[in-house]
Short mmCIF file of C-alpha atoms in Angstrom, two decimals:
data_model
loop_
_atom_site.label_atom_id
_atom_site.label_comp_id
_atom_site.label_asym_id
_atom_site.label_seq_id
_atom_site.Cartn_x
_atom_site.Cartn_y
_atom_site.Cartn_z
CA MET A 446 0.20 0.37 0.25
CA THR A 447 1.22 3.22 -1.21
CA PRO A 448 2.12 5.21 2.34
CA PRO A 449 0.28 8.11 3.38
CA PRO A 450 1.32 11.67 1.24
CA THR A 451 3.26 14.35 3.09
CA ARG A 452 1.90 17.64 3.47
CA ASP A 453 3.20 19.23 0.15
CA THR A 454 1.68 16.49 -1.83
CA ALA A 455 -1.84 16.48 -0.17
CA ILE A 456 -3.15 18.95 -2.52
CA ARG A 457 -6.48 18.40 -3.52
CA ARG A 458 -6.81 17.66 -7.02
CA ASP A 459 -9.15 20.47 -7.57
CA SER A 460 -7.33 23.26 -5.72
CA ALA A 461 -5.07 25.82 -6.96
CA VAL A 462 -1.07 25.60 -6.63
CA LEU A 463 1.07 28.62 -7.70
CA LEU A 464 4.62 28.54 -8.48
CA LYS A 465 6.22 32.27 -7.70
CA ASN A 466 9.31 33.61 -9.45
CA ALA A 467 10.23 30.70 -11.49
CA THR A 468 12.09 30.68 -14.88
CA VAL A 469 9.89 28.96 -17.37
CA VAL A 470 11.80 27.43 -20.32
CA ASP A 471 10.06 27.40 -23.90
CA THR A 472 11.10 23.76 -24.98
CA ARG A 473 10.44 25.08 -28.77
CA ASP A 474 13.66 27.17 -28.82
CA GLY A 475 15.15 27.26 -25.20
CA ALA A 476 13.87 30.98 -24.50
CA LEU A 477 13.80 31.90 -20.91
CA ALA A 478 11.19 33.75 -19.26
CA PRO A 479 12.47 34.79 -15.88
CA ASP A 480 10.45 36.09 -12.85
CA THR A 481 7.22 34.28 -14.02
CA ASP A 482 4.47 32.77 -12.30
CA VAL A 483 2.53 29.37 -12.69
CA LEU A 484 -0.91 29.16 -11.61
CA ILE A 485 -2.58 25.30 -11.64
CA ARG A 486 -6.18 24.54 -11.25
CA GLY A 487 -6.61 20.78 -10.71
CA ASP A 488 -4.73 18.98 -13.53
CA ARG A 489 -4.50 21.92 -15.65
CA ILE A 490 -2.18 24.99 -16.44
CA ALA A 491 -4.09 28.12 -15.77
CA ASP A 492 -1.94 31.00 -16.45
CA VAL A 493 1.71 31.77 -17.07
CA ARG A 494 3.04 35.32 -16.44
CA PRO A 495 4.62 37.60 -13.90
CA GLY A 496 2.94 38.81 -10.79
CA ILE A 497 -0.40 36.54 -10.78
CA THR A 498 -2.73 36.98 -7.76
CA VAL A 499 -5.60 34.84 -7.11
CA ALA A 500 -8.67 37.23 -5.55
CA ASP A 501 -10.98 34.05 -6.23
CA GLY A 502 -11.64 31.10 -4.60
CA PRO A 503 -9.52 29.42 -1.52
CA GLU A 504 -5.66 30.51 -1.25
CA PRO A 505 -3.53 28.47 -3.43
CA PHE A 506 -1.15 26.28 -2.32
CA THR A 507 2.19 28.46 -3.04
CA VAL A 508 5.52 27.34 -3.97
CA ASP A 509 8.86 29.66 -3.93
CA ALA A 510 10.22 28.75 -7.15
CA ARG A 511 12.70 31.41 -7.54
CA GLY A 512 15.93 30.15 -8.35
CA THR A 513 14.08 27.33 -10.37
CA TYR A 514 13.81 26.42 -14.10
CA VAL A 515 10.39 24.97 -15.04
CA VAL A 516 9.96 22.43 -17.98
CA PRO A 517 7.24 20.06 -18.91
CA GLY A 518 7.67 16.82 -17.02
CA TYR A 519 9.74 14.32 -18.57
CA ALA A 520 8.32 11.58 -20.91
CA ASP A 521 10.18 7.77 -20.91
CA MET A 522 8.83 6.71 -24.31
CA HIS A 523 10.15 3.01 -24.16
CA ALA A 524 9.19 1.96 -21.15
CA HIS A 525 7.63 -1.54 -19.51
CA PRO A 526 6.29 -0.62 -15.95
CA LEU A 527 3.03 -1.94 -16.03
CA GLY A 528 2.19 -6.24 -15.97
CA GLN A 529 4.54 -6.91 -13.26
CA ARG A 530 3.64 -8.29 -10.08
CA PRO A 531 2.06 -5.60 -8.22
CA GLN A 532 4.76 -4.55 -5.56
CA GLU A 533 7.28 -4.05 -8.83
CA GLN A 534 4.77 -2.02 -10.75
CA THR A 535 4.20 -0.19 -7.97
CA ARG A 536 8.08 0.69 -7.09
CA ASP A 537 8.97 1.19 -10.52
CA LEU A 538 5.98 3.97 -10.83
CA GLU A 539 7.03 5.77 -8.10
CA LEU A 540 10.77 5.68 -9.02
CA LEU A 541 9.53 6.95 -12.55
CA LEU A 542 7.82 9.97 -10.75
CA ALA A 543 10.43 10.49 -8.07
CA HIS A 544 12.92 11.31 -10.97
CA GLY A 545 10.81 13.66 -12.74
CA VAL A 546 8.96 11.24 -15.33
CA THR A 547 5.20 12.50 -15.41
CA GLY A 548 4.39 10.51 -18.38
CA PHE A 549 5.66 7.12 -19.72
CA ARG A 550 4.80 4.84 -23.60
CA GLN A 551 4.09 1.67 -22.08
CA MET A 552 6.13 -0.83 -24.79
CA SER A 553 4.51 -4.17 -23.84
CA GLY A 554 0.91 -4.76 -23.49
CA SER A 555 -1.69 -7.45 -23.32
CA LEU A 556 -5.48 -8.00 -23.91
CA ALA A 557 -5.76 -7.63 -20.47
CA LEU A 558 -4.39 -4.39 -20.01
CA LEU A 559 -6.54 -3.25 -22.56
CA GLU A 560 -9.54 -4.44 -21.02
CA ARG A 561 -8.19 -2.80 -17.51
CA ARG A 562 -7.70 0.50 -18.79
CA ALA A 563 -10.97 0.63 -20.60
CA SER A 564 -12.64 -0.18 -17.24
CA GLY A 565 -10.60 2.19 -15.52
CA THR A 566 -9.21 -0.53 -13.01
CA LEU A 567 -5.81 -0.26 -13.97
CA ASP A 568 -4.88 0.46 -10.12
CA LEU A 569 -1.92 2.75 -10.56
CA PRO A 570 -0.40 3.80 -7.15
CA ALA A 571 -1.46 7.74 -6.13
CA ALA A 572 2.41 8.88 -6.86
CA SER A 573 2.45 7.27 -10.52
CA PRO A 574 3.39 9.07 -14.30
CA GLU A 575 0.35 9.12 -16.71
CA LEU A 576 -0.02 6.18 -19.14
CA LEU A 577 0.50 7.88 -22.72
CA ALA A 578 0.23 5.09 -24.65
CA LEU A 579 -0.42 0.84 -24.46
CA PRO A 580 -0.11 -1.72 -27.19
CA GLY A 581 -1.63 -5.18 -27.16
CA PRO A 582 0.82 -8.58 -26.66
CA LEU A 583 3.41 -8.01 -28.78
CA LEU A 584 3.75 -9.67 -32.48
CA LEU A 585 5.66 -12.73 -31.56
CA THR A 586 6.30 -15.43 -33.64
CA PRO A 587 5.83 -18.23 -31.76
CA VAL A 588 2.83 -16.80 -29.95
CA ASN A 589 0.73 -14.76 -32.56
CA ALA A 590 2.10 -14.42 -35.69
CA ALA A 591 3.46 -17.29 -37.38
CA THR A 592 2.14 -16.47 -40.42
CA ALA A 593 0.82 -13.38 -42.54
CA GLU A 594 -2.72 -14.51 -41.63
CA GLN A 595 -2.51 -15.12 -37.68
CA ALA A 596 -0.42 -11.52 -37.93
CA VAL A 597 -3.55 -9.70 -39.65
CA ALA A 598 -5.87 -11.39 -37.60
CA ALA A 599 -3.70 -10.49 -34.12
CA VAL A 600 -3.49 -6.56 -35.51
CA ARG A 601 -7.29 -6.72 -36.16
CA GLU A 602 -7.88 -8.53 -32.30
CA GLN A 603 -5.66 -5.60 -30.59
CA HIS A 604 -7.58 -2.74 -32.85
CA ALA A 605 -10.56 -4.06 -31.42
CA ALA A 606 -9.22 -4.18 -27.90
CA GLY A 607 -8.20 -0.62 -27.89
CA ALA A 608 -4.55 -0.82 -28.61
CA ASP A 609 -2.79 2.65 -29.14
CA PHE A 610 -0.18 1.07 -31.52
CA ILE A 611 1.04 -2.07 -32.54
CA LYS A 612 4.75 -3.81 -31.34
CA ALA A 613 6.63 -5.88 -33.47
CA ALA A 614 9.54 -8.06 -32.49
CA MET A 615 10.44 -11.62 -33.69
CA VAL A 616 8.74 -11.91 -36.99
CA THR A 617 9.80 -12.87 -40.44
CA PRO A 618 9.86 -9.74 -42.93
CA GLU A 619 6.74 -11.32 -44.83
CA VAL A 620 4.96 -11.63 -41.20
CA PHE A 621 5.70 -7.71 -40.92
CA PHE A 622 4.65 -6.03 -43.98
CA ALA A 623 1.35 -7.97 -43.80
CA ALA A 624 0.72 -6.82 -40.39
CA GLN A 625 2.17 -3.25 -41.13
CA ALA A 626 -0.35 -3.20 -44.08
CA GLU A 627 -3.33 -4.04 -41.72
CA ALA A 628 -2.19 -1.97 -38.76
CA LEU A 629 -2.07 1.43 -41.59
CA ARG A 630 -5.48 0.24 -43.01
CA LEU A 631 -6.89 0.36 -39.66
CA GLY A 632 -5.31 3.79 -38.92
CA LEU A 633 -2.67 1.98 -36.15
CA PRO A 634 0.57 2.83 -36.42
CA ILE A 635 3.55 0.18 -35.76
CA VAL A 636 6.17 0.41 -34.49
CA GLY A 637 9.25 -1.52 -32.54
CA HIS A 638 12.01 -3.88 -33.60
CA LEU A 639 13.50 -4.25 -37.33
CA PRO A 640 13.03 -8.25 -38.18
CA VAL A 641 16.06 -10.04 -39.16
CA GLY A 642 16.36 -9.24 -43.21
CA ILE A 643 13.65 -6.76 -43.34
CA ASP A 644 14.01 -3.93 -46.05
CA VAL A 645 14.24 -1.29 -44.02
CA PRO A 646 14.07 1.68 -46.45
CA LYS A 647 10.87 -0.27 -47.36
CA ALA A 648 9.54 -0.42 -43.71
CA SER A 649 10.11 3.04 -43.24
CA ARG A 650 8.64 4.26 -46.71
CA ILE A 651 5.29 2.27 -46.12
CA GLY A 652 4.62 3.94 -42.78
CA MET A 653 6.64 2.24 -39.69
CA LYS A 654 6.35 4.99 -37.23
CA SER A 655 9.35 4.47 -34.90
CA ILE A 656 12.23 2.21 -34.83
CA GLU A 657 13.36 1.08 -31.62
CA HIS A 658 16.90 0.43 -29.99
CA LEU A 659 18.56 1.58 -33.42
CA GLY A 660 17.28 -1.62 -34.64
CA PRO A 661 18.67 -3.70 -32.64
CA GLY A 662 21.21 -5.87 -33.97
CA VAL A 663 22.48 -4.74 -37.61
CA GLY A 664 19.10 -3.99 -39.13
CA LEU A 665 20.36 -0.24 -39.38
CA PHE A 666 23.82 -0.86 -39.98
CA ALA A 667 23.28 -3.17 -43.06
CA CYS A 668 22.05 0.17 -44.88
CA CYS A 669 25.18 1.90 -43.56
CA SER A 670 27.74 -0.80 -45.05
CA THR A 671 29.80 -0.42 -48.08
CA ASP A 672 29.34 -4.16 -47.92
CA GLY A 673 25.88 -4.20 -47.05
CA THR A 674 24.84 -6.82 -49.61
CA HIS A 675 26.62 -9.32 -47.40
CA VAL A 676 25.50 -7.76 -43.68
CA HIS A 677 22.18 -8.00 -44.88
CA ALA A 678 22.58 -11.66 -46.43
CA ASN A 679 24.21 -12.85 -43.34
CA ALA A 680 21.49 -11.59 -40.87
CA ALA A 681 18.82 -13.19 -43.46
CA GLY A 682 20.45 -16.35 -43.08
CA GLN A 683 20.06 -16.66 -39.68
CA ALA A 684 18.10 -19.73 -38.96
CA PRO A 685 14.36 -18.60 -37.90
CA THR A 686 12.54 -19.67 -35.11
CA LYS A 687 10.55 -22.85 -35.68
CA VAL A 688 6.83 -22.81 -34.47
CA PRO A 689 3.67 -24.55 -35.24
CA PRO A 690 1.39 -22.87 -37.75
CA PHE A 691 -1.35 -22.70 -35.01
CA ARG A 692 -2.06 -21.11 -32.03
CA ILE A 693 -1.29 -23.25 -28.49
CA PRO A 694 -3.53 -23.00 -25.27
CA PHE A 695 -1.44 -20.93 -22.49
CA MET A 696 1.23 -20.39 -24.70
CA GLU A 697 1.23 -16.40 -24.56
CA ARG A 698 1.53 -17.01 -20.53
CA VAL A 699 4.66 -19.22 -21.52
CA MET A 700 6.30 -16.39 -24.08
CA GLU A 701 5.77 -13.86 -21.11
CA ARG A 702 8.16 -15.65 -18.77
CA VAL A 703 10.63 -16.63 -21.66
CA VAL A 704 10.89 -12.85 -23.04
CA LYS A 705 11.25 -11.79 -19.28
CA LYS A 706 14.47 -13.80 -18.93
CA LEU A 707 15.14 -12.77 -22.66
CA VAL A 708 15.19 -9.41 -21.92
CA VAL A 709 17.53 -9.08 -19.05
CA ASN A 710 20.34 -9.12 -22.19
CA PRO A 711 19.50 -10.51 -25.39
CA ILE A 712 23.14 -10.00 -26.25
CA ASN A 713 23.91 -13.33 -24.14
CA ARG A 714 22.29 -14.97 -26.99
CA THR A 715 24.57 -13.79 -29.61
CA LYS A 716 26.26 -16.81 -31.95
CA PRO A 717 29.81 -16.45 -33.09
CA ALA A 718 28.71 -16.07 -36.73
CA ASP A 719 26.36 -12.88 -35.63
CA ILE A 720 29.17 -11.43 -33.87
CA GLU A 721 31.49 -11.92 -37.08
CA ASN A 722 28.54 -9.87 -38.73
CA LEU A 723 28.30 -7.13 -36.33
CA ARG A 724 31.85 -7.04 -36.57
CA LEU A 725 32.21 -6.61 -40.57
CA ALA A 726 29.15 -4.09 -40.33
CA VAL A 727 31.14 -2.08 -37.90
CA ARG A 728 34.28 -2.00 -40.11
CA THR A 729 32.39 -1.14 -43.32
CA PHE A 730 30.51 1.77 -41.91
CA ASP A 731 29.99 4.55 -43.92
CA ASP A 732 28.91 8.18 -43.10
CA GLY A 733 27.74 8.94 -46.79
CA LEU A 734 25.53 5.84 -46.78
CA ALA A 735 24.25 6.52 -43.15
CA ALA A 736 23.26 9.97 -43.94
CA THR A 737 21.30 8.46 -47.06
CA LEU A 738 19.11 6.27 -44.52
CA ALA A 739 18.72 9.43 -42.43
CA GLU A 740 17.21 11.33 -45.44
CA ARG A 741 14.95 8.61 -45.98
CA PHE A 742 13.86 8.79 -42.05
CA VAL A 743 13.15 12.45 -42.55
CA ALA A 744 11.22 12.25 -45.66
CA ASP A 745 8.89 9.31 -44.18
CA GLY A 746 8.43 10.56 -40.84
CA THR A 747 10.28 7.76 -39.40
CA TRP A 748 10.91 8.22 -35.56
CA GLN A 749 13.74 6.72 -34.08
CA VAL A 750 13.84 5.89 -30.09
CA PRO A 751 17.99 5.04 -29.64
CA THR A 752 17.49 3.99 -25.81
CA LEU A 753 21.09 4.29 -25.58
CA ILE A 754 21.46 3.26 -22.22
CA ARG A 755 19.47 0.03 -23.07
CA VAL A 756 22.01 -0.72 -25.74
CA LYS A 757 25.00 0.35 -23.41
CA THR A 758 23.88 -2.27 -20.66
CA GLN A 759 23.73 -4.78 -23.16
CA GLU A 760 26.99 -4.49 -25.17
CA LEU A 761 28.91 -3.49 -22.04
CA CYS A 762 27.15 -5.85 -19.58
CA ASP A 763 30.17 -6.43 -17.59
CA ASP A 764 31.18 -2.78 -17.00
CA PRO A 765 31.98 -2.63 -13.19
CA ALA A 766 30.04 0.76 -12.56
CA PHE A 767 26.98 -1.07 -13.23
CA ALA A 768 27.19 -3.33 -10.74
CA ASP A 769 28.24 -0.36 -8.03
CA ASP A 770 25.17 2.05 -9.11
CA PRO A 771 24.12 3.17 -5.61
CA ASP A 772 20.26 3.12 -7.16
CA LEU A 773 20.70 -0.82 -7.16
CA ARG A 774 19.50 -0.03 -3.41
CA PHE A 775 15.99 0.23 -5.24
CA MET A 776 15.91 -3.11 -6.64
CA ASP A 777 14.92 -6.40 -4.79
CA ASP A 778 17.54 -9.01 -4.51
CA ALA A 779 16.24 -11.36 -6.97
CA THR A 780 16.41 -8.63 -9.39
CA VAL A 781 20.16 -7.77 -9.07
CA ARG A 782 21.11 -11.30 -9.08
CA ALA A 783 19.33 -12.18 -12.55
CA TRP A 784 21.66 -8.98 -13.73
CA THR A 785 24.71 -9.90 -11.84
CA SER A 786 24.33 -13.86 -13.53
CA ALA A 787 23.66 -11.69 -17.04
CA ALA A 788 27.06 -9.95 -16.25
CA ARG A 789 28.96 -12.90 -15.46
CA LYS A 790 27.63 -14.79 -18.66
CA PHE A 791 28.60 -11.76 -20.86
CA ALA A 792 32.11 -11.91 -19.29
CA ALA A 793 32.55 -15.09 -20.73
CA PHE A 794 32.38 -13.94 -24.43
CA PRO A 795 35.95 -13.71 -25.78
CA PRO A 796 37.77 -10.81 -25.74
CA GLU A 797 37.58 -10.09 -29.21
CA ALA A 798 33.59 -10.46 -29.06
CA ARG A 799 33.48 -8.04 -26.44
CA ALA A 800 35.37 -5.55 -28.16
CA THR A 801 33.24 -5.82 -31.07
CA PHE A 802 30.07 -4.77 -28.77
CA ARG A 803 32.15 -2.14 -27.66
CA ALA A 804 32.78 -1.09 -31.14
CA VAL A 805 29.16 -1.60 -31.83
CA TYR A 806 28.10 0.96 -29.29
CA ARG A 807 30.98 3.58 -30.54
CA ARG A 808 29.35 3.36 -33.90
CA GLN A 809 25.62 3.60 -32.64
CA LEU A 810 26.59 6.74 -30.63
CA GLU A 811 28.04 8.42 -34.05
CA LEU A 812 24.95 7.05 -35.66
CA THR A 813 22.94 8.95 -33.18
CA LYS A 814 24.27 12.04 -33.63
CA LEU A 815 23.93 11.77 -37.65
CA PHE A 816 20.31 11.19 -37.04
CA ASP A 817 20.31 14.43 -35.19
CA ASP A 818 22.04 16.51 -37.34
CA ALA A 819 20.00 15.23 -40.23
CA GLY A 820 16.75 16.10 -38.74
CA VAL A 821 15.35 12.89 -37.63
CA PRO A 822 12.46 12.71 -35.18
CA MET A 823 13.99 11.14 -32.01
CA LEU A 824 12.70 10.52 -28.94
CA ALA A 825 14.26 9.76 -25.23
CA GLY A 826 13.30 6.09 -23.75
CA SER A 827 15.16 3.77 -21.50
CA ASP A 828 13.66 0.31 -21.66
CA CYS A 829 13.48 0.12 -17.99
CA SER A 830 11.64 -2.65 -16.08
CA GLY A 831 13.40 -6.03 -16.89
CA ALA A 832 16.45 -4.84 -18.55
CA ALA A 833 19.96 -5.34 -16.89
CA TRP A 834 21.19 -2.54 -14.92
CA VAL A 835 18.36 -0.28 -16.02
CA VAL A 836 17.03 1.14 -12.77
CA PRO A 837 13.29 2.81 -13.57
CA GLY A 838 13.62 6.53 -13.40
CA ALA A 839 17.39 6.98 -13.19
CA SER A 840 17.89 5.45 -16.28
CA LEU A 841 16.03 8.01 -18.12
CA HIS A 842 18.71 10.70 -16.46
CA HIS A 843 21.38 7.76 -17.82
CA GLU A 844 19.82 8.02 -21.28
CA PHE A 845 20.30 11.76 -21.05
CA ASP A 846 23.93 11.53 -20.49
CA GLU A 847 24.70 9.20 -23.19
CA LEU A 848 22.64 11.15 -25.67
CA ALA A 849 25.22 14.24 -24.62
CA ARG A 850 27.83 11.63 -24.99
CA ALA A 851 26.59 11.16 -28.65
CA GLY A 852 26.96 15.05 -29.19
CA LEU A 853 23.60 16.08 -28.68
CA ALA A 854 22.77 19.66 -27.43
CA PRO A 855 21.24 20.20 -23.92
CA LEU A 856 17.96 21.53 -25.53
CA ARG A 857 17.38 18.75 -28.01
CA VAL A 858 18.15 16.36 -25.22
CA LEU A 859 15.34 18.26 -23.02
CA GLN A 860 13.07 18.13 -26.11
CA MET A 861 13.34 14.48 -26.91
CA ALA A 862 11.96 14.18 -23.24
CA THR A 863 8.94 16.44 -23.70
CA LEU A 864 8.07 18.48 -26.86
CA ARG A 865 9.01 15.69 -29.16
CA ALA A 866 7.04 13.43 -27.00
CA ALA A 867 3.98 15.35 -27.51
CA GLU A 868 4.85 15.52 -31.34
CA PHE A 869 4.68 11.82 -31.60
CA LEU A 870 1.43 11.25 -29.67
CA ASP A 871 -0.29 14.10 -31.54
CA ALA A 872 -0.78 15.69 -28.18
CA THR A 873 1.08 19.09 -28.69
CA ASP A 874 -2.33 20.94 -27.36
CA THR A 875 -2.13 19.42 -23.97
CA MET A 876 1.73 18.35 -23.29
CA GLY A 877 5.11 19.33 -24.52
CA THR A 878 5.14 22.92 -23.48
CA VAL A 879 4.56 25.06 -19.94
CA GLU A 880 1.52 26.96 -21.09
CA PRO A 881 -1.97 27.37 -20.11
CA GLY A 882 -4.30 24.75 -21.18
CA LYS A 883 -1.66 22.37 -21.11
CA ARG A 884 -1.61 19.25 -18.44
CA ALA A 885 0.11 20.47 -14.92
CA ASP A 886 2.94 17.93 -15.35
CA LEU A 887 5.80 19.92 -14.62
CA VAL A 888 9.80 19.22 -13.25
CA LEU A 889 11.12 22.29 -11.35
CA LEU A 890 14.75 22.45 -11.61
CA ASP A 891 17.81 24.23 -9.77
CA ALA A 892 19.82 24.57 -12.79
CA ASN A 893 19.70 26.20 -16.68
CA PRO A 894 18.89 23.05 -18.83
CA VAL A 895 19.71 24.54 -21.77
CA GLU A 896 22.97 25.03 -20.45
CA SER A 897 23.89 21.54 -19.78
CA VAL A 898 22.61 18.23 -19.76
CA GLU A 899 23.68 17.56 -16.64
CA HIS A 900 21.21 20.06 -15.03
CA LEU A 901 18.24 17.19 -16.20
CA HIS A 902 19.36 15.81 -12.90
CA ARG A 903 19.02 18.46 -10.81
CA VAL A 904 15.00 17.96 -10.13
CA ALA A 905 13.87 20.33 -7.41
CA GLY A 906 10.50 19.30 -7.59
CA VAL A 907 7.63 17.68 -9.56
CA VAL A 908 3.75 18.46 -10.30
CA ARG A 909 1.69 15.92 -11.42
CA ALA A 910 -1.74 16.38 -12.41
CA GLY A 911 -2.05 19.59 -10.45
CA HIS A 912 0.01 17.67 -7.14
CA HIS A 913 3.16 19.43 -6.00
CA TYR A 914 5.98 17.51 -4.88
CA GLY A 915 8.69 19.23 -3.03
CA LYS A 916 12.61 17.87 -2.85
CA ALA A 917 11.72 16.44 0.65
CA ASP A 918 8.61 14.84 -0.75
CA LEU A 919 10.71 13.19 -3.73
CA ASP A 920 13.60 11.99 -1.23
CA ALA A 921 11.22 10.41 1.20
CA LEU A 922 9.68 9.00 -2.19
CA LYS A 923 12.62 7.15 -3.10
CA GLU A 924 13.34 6.45 0.72
CA ARG A 925 10.31 4.22 0.75
CA VAL A 926 10.84 2.41 -2.14
CA ALA A 927 14.29 1.75 -0.86
CA ALA A 928 13.14 0.57 2.19
CA ARG A 929 10.46 -1.97 0.56
CA ALA A 930 13.56 -3.27 -1.61
#
């Protein structure tokens, strides 16, 4: 059960909150509006201007925001907190909010979750970010998409259940394009992983909405290689998963358990031939070909969600810094043991294999920068909840750091977690900027986020749906999570 809120969080949803003398940051261009007040009524921003006074209604809860910078709440646009055991779900949602994440795109769904959302029985904790989008079950070959016909049926089923998008994963190119065509016919975006051997420009041109994890694998690299024909053929030659051409009762439940173990670190299943293909792709990487691919994505409006922190924790899994992360105190012992076991297994790769993985990550940083320079639309996401060494909430801040390491400007990183998320969701009328009428989901920072990405970490307060959480409240929330762990 969630502990009772402290005084600062015990603000009735229909009362007013007034942030006094803050500096409001315009996420469109980084412009600063100092000495500005932000008036919040219920879950909406009512007014933004200097010198606000409230003459009607009850006296607002007033926060001295002098010296802070107000930005929209962060959105983790690739996360998996829902669908876990109740205590894990509560933990992860509270950690997200405690780190300034006020909204998330759930990237793994189910028909049961869709039904609970429709009936209003998701039962999220009081201190929780908003669920921004939810899919149905993954299109996984052994479960619901062994054939094109099954994939089309699954897309129709998810559409009827109210899914916001379709997420593809381990399907063949034939199945993927059949699912994509049906999803687009029904007006549903299709996002996710690039199937092995897929024609990436074709998937983009037809209308794939977002590509997650820069592929993963060699999907994008094959398009950027001077020996792309061989890289693509080698990848396409991987043995496909053998599955029966019919659905098996209870198979979805079995696959959920399999996937939960797999996602801790999928790299650990990489075969020598696949590593050699990655080495070839990295060695033959060409900036000009990468720029051509970027032009394709810009023309088609195909978004990228790099999840660099997730990619890093896979490809550098045995880095001692991960095991020494103080944020592991928030995670239960069984989870930390599973992550430690994954690191040991990764460390068993030969040195040359681990060197290849490190080289791949360096190229992925370069590719992220190249995409940003070309104007490819991108989002910030961390793939938290399940992935090794990815602690919810803190993980998005690590993503900020990796984006900065790739060379992205502080304003761009801020935009990827705020304005761009609103644009992707077609929700700029309710989120993405600090303006009247927008949702009262805000982060107060004690340093200018346009000057340095490091300042994005300096969360001095959060407003979620009109409820104000001061720094002491956020620290207390983290300590309660740690105590339960």
